[in-house]
PDB file of C-alpha atoms in Angstrom:
ATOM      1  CA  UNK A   1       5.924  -0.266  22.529  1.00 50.00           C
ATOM      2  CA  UNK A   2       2.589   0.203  20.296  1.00 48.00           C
ATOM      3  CA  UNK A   3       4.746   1.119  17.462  1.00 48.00           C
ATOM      4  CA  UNK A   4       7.116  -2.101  18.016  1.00 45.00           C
ATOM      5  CA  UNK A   5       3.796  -4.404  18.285  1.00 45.00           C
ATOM      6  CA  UNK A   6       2.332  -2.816  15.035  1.00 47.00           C
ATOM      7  CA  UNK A   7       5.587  -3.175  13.376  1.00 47.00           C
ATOM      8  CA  UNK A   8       5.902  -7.184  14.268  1.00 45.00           C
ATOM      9  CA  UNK A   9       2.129  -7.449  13.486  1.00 45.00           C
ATOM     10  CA  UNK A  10       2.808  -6.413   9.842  1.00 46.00           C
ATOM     11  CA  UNK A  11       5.467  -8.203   9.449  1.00 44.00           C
ATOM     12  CA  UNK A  12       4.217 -11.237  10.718  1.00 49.00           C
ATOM     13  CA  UNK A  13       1.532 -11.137   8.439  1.00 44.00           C
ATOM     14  CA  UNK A  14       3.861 -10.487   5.769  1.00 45.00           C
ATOM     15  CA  UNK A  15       5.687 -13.951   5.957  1.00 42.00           C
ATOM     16  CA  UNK A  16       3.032 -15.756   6.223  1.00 40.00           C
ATOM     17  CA  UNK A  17       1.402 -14.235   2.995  1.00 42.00           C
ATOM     18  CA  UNK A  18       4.519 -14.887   1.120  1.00 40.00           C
ATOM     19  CA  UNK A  19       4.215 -18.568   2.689  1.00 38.00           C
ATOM     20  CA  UNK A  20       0.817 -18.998   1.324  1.00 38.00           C
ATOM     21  CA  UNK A  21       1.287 -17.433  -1.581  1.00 38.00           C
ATOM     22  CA  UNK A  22       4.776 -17.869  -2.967  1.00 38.00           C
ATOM     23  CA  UNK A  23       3.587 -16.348  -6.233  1.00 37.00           C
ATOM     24  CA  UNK A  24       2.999 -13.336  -4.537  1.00 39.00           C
ATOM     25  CA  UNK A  25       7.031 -12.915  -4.083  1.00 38.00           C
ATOM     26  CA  UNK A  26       7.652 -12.697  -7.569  1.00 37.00           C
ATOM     27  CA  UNK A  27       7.364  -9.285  -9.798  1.00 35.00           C
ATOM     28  CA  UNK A  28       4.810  -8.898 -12.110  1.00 35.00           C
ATOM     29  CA  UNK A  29       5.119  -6.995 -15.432  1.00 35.00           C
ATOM     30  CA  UNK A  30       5.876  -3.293 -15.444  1.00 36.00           C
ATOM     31  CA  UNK A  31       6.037  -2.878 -11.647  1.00 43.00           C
ATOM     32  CA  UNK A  32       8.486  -1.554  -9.426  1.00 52.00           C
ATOM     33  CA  UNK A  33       8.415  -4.471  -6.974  1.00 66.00           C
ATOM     34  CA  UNK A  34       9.595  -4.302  -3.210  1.00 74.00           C
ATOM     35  CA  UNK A  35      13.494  -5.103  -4.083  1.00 68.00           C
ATOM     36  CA  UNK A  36      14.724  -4.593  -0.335  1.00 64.00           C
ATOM     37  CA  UNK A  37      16.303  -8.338   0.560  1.00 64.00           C
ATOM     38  CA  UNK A  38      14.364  -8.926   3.716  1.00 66.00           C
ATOM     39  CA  UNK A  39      10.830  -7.046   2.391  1.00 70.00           C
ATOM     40  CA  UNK A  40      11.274  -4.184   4.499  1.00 84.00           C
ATOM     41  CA  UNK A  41      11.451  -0.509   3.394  1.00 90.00           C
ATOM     42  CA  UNK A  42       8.625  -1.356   1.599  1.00 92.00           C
ATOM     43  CA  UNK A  43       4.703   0.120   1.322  1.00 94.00           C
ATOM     44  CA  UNK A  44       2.753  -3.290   1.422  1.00 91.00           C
ATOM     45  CA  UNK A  45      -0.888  -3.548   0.081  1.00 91.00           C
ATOM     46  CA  UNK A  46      -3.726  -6.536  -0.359  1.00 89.00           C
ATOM     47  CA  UNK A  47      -6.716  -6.588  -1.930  1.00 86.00           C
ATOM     48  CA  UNK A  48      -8.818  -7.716   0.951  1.00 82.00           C
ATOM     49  CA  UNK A  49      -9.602  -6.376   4.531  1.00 79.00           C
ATOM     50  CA  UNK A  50      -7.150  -7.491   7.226  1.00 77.00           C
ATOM     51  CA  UNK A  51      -4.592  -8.688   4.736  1.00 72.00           C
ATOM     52  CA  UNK A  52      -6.622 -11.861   4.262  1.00 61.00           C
ATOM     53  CA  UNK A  53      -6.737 -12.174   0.651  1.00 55.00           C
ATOM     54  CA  UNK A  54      -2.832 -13.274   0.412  1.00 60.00           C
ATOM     55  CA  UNK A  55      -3.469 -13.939  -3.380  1.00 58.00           C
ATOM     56  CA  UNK A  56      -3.934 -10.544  -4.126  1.00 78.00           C
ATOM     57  CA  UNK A  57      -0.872  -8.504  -2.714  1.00 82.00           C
ATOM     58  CA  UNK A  58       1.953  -6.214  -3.889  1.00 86.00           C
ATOM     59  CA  UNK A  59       4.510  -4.177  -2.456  1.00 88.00           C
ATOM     60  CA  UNK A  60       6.694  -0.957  -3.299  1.00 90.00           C
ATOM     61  CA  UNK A  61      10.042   0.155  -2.813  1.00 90.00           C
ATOM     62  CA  UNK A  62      10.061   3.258  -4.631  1.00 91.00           C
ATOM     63  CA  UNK A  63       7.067   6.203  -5.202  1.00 94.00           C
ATOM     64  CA  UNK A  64       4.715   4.710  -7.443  1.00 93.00           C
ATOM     65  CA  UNK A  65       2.598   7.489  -9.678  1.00 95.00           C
ATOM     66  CA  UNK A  66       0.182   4.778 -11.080  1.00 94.00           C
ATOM     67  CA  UNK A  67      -1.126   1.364  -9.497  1.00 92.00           C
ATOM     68  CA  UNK A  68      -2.680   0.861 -12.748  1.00 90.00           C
ATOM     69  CA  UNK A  69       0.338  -1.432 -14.201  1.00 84.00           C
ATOM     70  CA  UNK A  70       1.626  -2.960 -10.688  1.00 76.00           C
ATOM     71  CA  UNK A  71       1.312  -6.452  -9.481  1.00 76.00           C
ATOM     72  CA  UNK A  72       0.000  -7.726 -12.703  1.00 65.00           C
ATOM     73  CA  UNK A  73      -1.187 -11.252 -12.575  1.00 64.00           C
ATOM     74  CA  UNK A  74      -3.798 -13.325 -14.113  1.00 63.00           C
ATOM     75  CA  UNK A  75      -5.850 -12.155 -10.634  1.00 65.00           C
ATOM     76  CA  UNK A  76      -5.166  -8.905 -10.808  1.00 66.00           C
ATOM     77  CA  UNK A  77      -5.772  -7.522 -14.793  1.00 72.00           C
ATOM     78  CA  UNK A  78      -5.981  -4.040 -14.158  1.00 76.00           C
ATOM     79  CA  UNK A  79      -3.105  -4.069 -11.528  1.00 84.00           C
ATOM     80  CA  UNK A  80      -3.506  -2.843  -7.723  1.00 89.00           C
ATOM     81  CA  UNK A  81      -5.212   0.452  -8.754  1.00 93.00           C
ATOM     82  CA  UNK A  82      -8.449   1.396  -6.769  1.00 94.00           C
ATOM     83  CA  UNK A  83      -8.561  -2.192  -5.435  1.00 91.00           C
ATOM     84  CA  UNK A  84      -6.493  -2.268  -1.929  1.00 92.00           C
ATOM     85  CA  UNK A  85      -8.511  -2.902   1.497  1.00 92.00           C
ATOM     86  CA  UNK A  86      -5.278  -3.101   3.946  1.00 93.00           C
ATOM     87  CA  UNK A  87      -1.835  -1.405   3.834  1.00 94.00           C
ATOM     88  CA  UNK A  88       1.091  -1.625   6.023  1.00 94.00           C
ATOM     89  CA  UNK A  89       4.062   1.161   5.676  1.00 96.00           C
ATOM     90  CA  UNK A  90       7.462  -0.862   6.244  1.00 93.00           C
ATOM     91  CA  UNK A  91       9.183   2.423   6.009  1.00 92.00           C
ATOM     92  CA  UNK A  92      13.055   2.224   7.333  1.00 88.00           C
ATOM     93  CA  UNK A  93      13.574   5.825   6.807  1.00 89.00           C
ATOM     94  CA  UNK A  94      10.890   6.852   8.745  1.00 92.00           C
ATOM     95  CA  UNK A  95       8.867   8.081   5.957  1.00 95.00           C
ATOM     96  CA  UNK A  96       5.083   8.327   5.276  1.00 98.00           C
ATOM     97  CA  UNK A  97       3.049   7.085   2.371  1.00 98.00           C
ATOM     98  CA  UNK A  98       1.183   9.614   0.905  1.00 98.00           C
ATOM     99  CA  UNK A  99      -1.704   8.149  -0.708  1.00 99.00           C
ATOM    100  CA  UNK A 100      -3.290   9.269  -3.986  1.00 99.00           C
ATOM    101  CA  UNK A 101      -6.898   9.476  -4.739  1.00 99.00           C
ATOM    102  CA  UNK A 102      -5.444  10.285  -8.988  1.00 98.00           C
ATOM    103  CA  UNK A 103      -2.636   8.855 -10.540  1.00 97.00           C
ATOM    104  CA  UNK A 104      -0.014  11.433 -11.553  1.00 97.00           C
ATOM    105  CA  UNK A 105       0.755  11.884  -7.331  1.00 98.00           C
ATOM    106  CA  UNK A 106      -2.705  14.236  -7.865  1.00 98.00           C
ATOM    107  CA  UNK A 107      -6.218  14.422  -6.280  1.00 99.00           C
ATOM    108  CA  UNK A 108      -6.899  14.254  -2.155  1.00 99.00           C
ATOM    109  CA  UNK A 109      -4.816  12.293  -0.644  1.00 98.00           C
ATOM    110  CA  UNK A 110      -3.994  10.381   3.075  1.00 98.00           C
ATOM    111  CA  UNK A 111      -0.983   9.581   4.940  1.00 98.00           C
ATOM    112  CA  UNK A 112      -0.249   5.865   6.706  1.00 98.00           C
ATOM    113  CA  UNK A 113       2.980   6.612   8.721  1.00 97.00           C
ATOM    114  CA  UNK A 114       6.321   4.841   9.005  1.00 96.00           C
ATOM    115  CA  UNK A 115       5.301   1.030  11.137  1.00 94.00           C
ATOM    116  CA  UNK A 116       1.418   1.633  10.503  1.00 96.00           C
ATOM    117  CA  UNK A 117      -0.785  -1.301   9.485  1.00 94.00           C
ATOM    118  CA  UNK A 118      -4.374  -0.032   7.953  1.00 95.00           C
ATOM    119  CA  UNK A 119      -6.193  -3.745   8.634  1.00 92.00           C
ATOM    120  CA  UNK A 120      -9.455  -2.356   6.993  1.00 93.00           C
ATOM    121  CA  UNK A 121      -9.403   0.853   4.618  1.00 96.00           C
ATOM    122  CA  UNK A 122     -13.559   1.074   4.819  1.00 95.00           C
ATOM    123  CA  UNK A 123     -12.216   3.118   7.887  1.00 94.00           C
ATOM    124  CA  UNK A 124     -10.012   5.437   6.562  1.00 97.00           C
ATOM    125  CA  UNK A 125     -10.409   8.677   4.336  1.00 98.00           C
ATOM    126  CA  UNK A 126      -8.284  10.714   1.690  1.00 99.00           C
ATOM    127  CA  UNK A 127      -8.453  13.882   4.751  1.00 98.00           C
ATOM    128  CA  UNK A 128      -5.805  16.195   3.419  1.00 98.00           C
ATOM    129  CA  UNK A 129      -6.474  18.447   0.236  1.00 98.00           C
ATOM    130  CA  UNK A 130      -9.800  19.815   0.450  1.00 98.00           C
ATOM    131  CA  UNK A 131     -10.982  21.024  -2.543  1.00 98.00           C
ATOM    132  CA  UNK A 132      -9.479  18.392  -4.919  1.00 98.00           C
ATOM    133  CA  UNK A 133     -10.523  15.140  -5.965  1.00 98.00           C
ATOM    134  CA  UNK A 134     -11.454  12.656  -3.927  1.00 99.00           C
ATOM    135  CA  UNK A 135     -11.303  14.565  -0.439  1.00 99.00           C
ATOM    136  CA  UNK A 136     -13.540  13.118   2.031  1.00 98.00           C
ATOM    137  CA  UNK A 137     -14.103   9.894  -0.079  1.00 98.00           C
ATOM    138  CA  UNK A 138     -13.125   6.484   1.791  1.00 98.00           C
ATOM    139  CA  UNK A 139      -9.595   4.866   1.160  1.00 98.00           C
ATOM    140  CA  UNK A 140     -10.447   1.308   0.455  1.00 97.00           C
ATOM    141  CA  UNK A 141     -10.483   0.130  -3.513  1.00 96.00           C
ATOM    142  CA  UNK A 142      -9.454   3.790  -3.937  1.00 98.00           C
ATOM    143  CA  UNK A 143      -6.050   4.092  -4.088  1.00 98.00           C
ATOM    144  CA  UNK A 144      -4.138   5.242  -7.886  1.00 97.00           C
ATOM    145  CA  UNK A 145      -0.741   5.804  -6.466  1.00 96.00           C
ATOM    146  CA  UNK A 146       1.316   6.725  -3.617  1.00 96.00           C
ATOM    147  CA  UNK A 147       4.622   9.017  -2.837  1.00 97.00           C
ATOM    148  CA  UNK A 148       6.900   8.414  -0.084  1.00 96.00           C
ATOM    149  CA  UNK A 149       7.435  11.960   1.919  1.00 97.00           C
ATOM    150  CA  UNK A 150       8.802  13.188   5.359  1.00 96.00           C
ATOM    151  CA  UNK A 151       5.485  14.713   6.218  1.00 93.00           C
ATOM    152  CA  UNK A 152       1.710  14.358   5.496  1.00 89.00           C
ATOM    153  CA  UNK A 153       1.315  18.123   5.187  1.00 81.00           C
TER     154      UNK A 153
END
């Protein structure tokens, strides 16, 4: 049931994002944009706690080595790299999002699991890989990348 709840939760803030923002739908330059039909399958993230900046958002269907170049709008210059606050995994395989401190799927890194919404990634830490970049450093306006994977391990 918690899992259900979290899952509407994201996606209800999902529509209305794309309400407020309709800009926000469309693909930026040199991205690989969420291309599922109905949005889902998809790693969501916003610049901005609680998914409250809506003008500021982008979304992935595929692994994604370097945030650098995603979501690139007159807003967002240097793309979504190091500058999410709030995720949601929209996952329909079941998969996690392994979440990369480096670009090049490298560095620490953390795992938001299939249905999970992050509301505030001040909260959260890159907790697997010690030894390596990034480990023990907060999630939020961290992020370089991230690589879909059956486990966090």
């Amino acid at each position: 049931m918690r899992k259900m709840y979290r899952g509407l939760l994201a996606t209800g803030v999902m529509v209305v994002a794309l309400m407020l923002n309709p800009a926000a739908a469309q693909a930026g330059s040199g991205h690989p944009w969420c291309t599922s039909a109905d949005l889902k399958g998809c790693l969501w993230a916003w610049d901005g706690a609680y998914a409250y900046n809506y003008s500021v958002s982008c979304a992935w269907f595929n692994s994604d080595s370097n945030w650098s170049d995603d979501c690139v709008f007159e807003e967002t210059p240097g793309g979504m790299r190091n500058r999410a606050s709030s995720l949601v995994n929209e996952s329909t395989h079941g998969n996690y999002a392994r979440l990369y401190y480096h670009t090049g799927y490298t560095g620490a890194w953390a795992c938001i699991g299939p249905g999970e919404y992050w509301d505030n990634l001040y909260n959260w830490w890159f907790n697997h890989g010690a030894g390596l970049g990034g480990y023990q450093t907060r999630i939020d306006n961290e992020i370089a990348g991230f690589k879909w994977s059956t486990s966090c391990g």
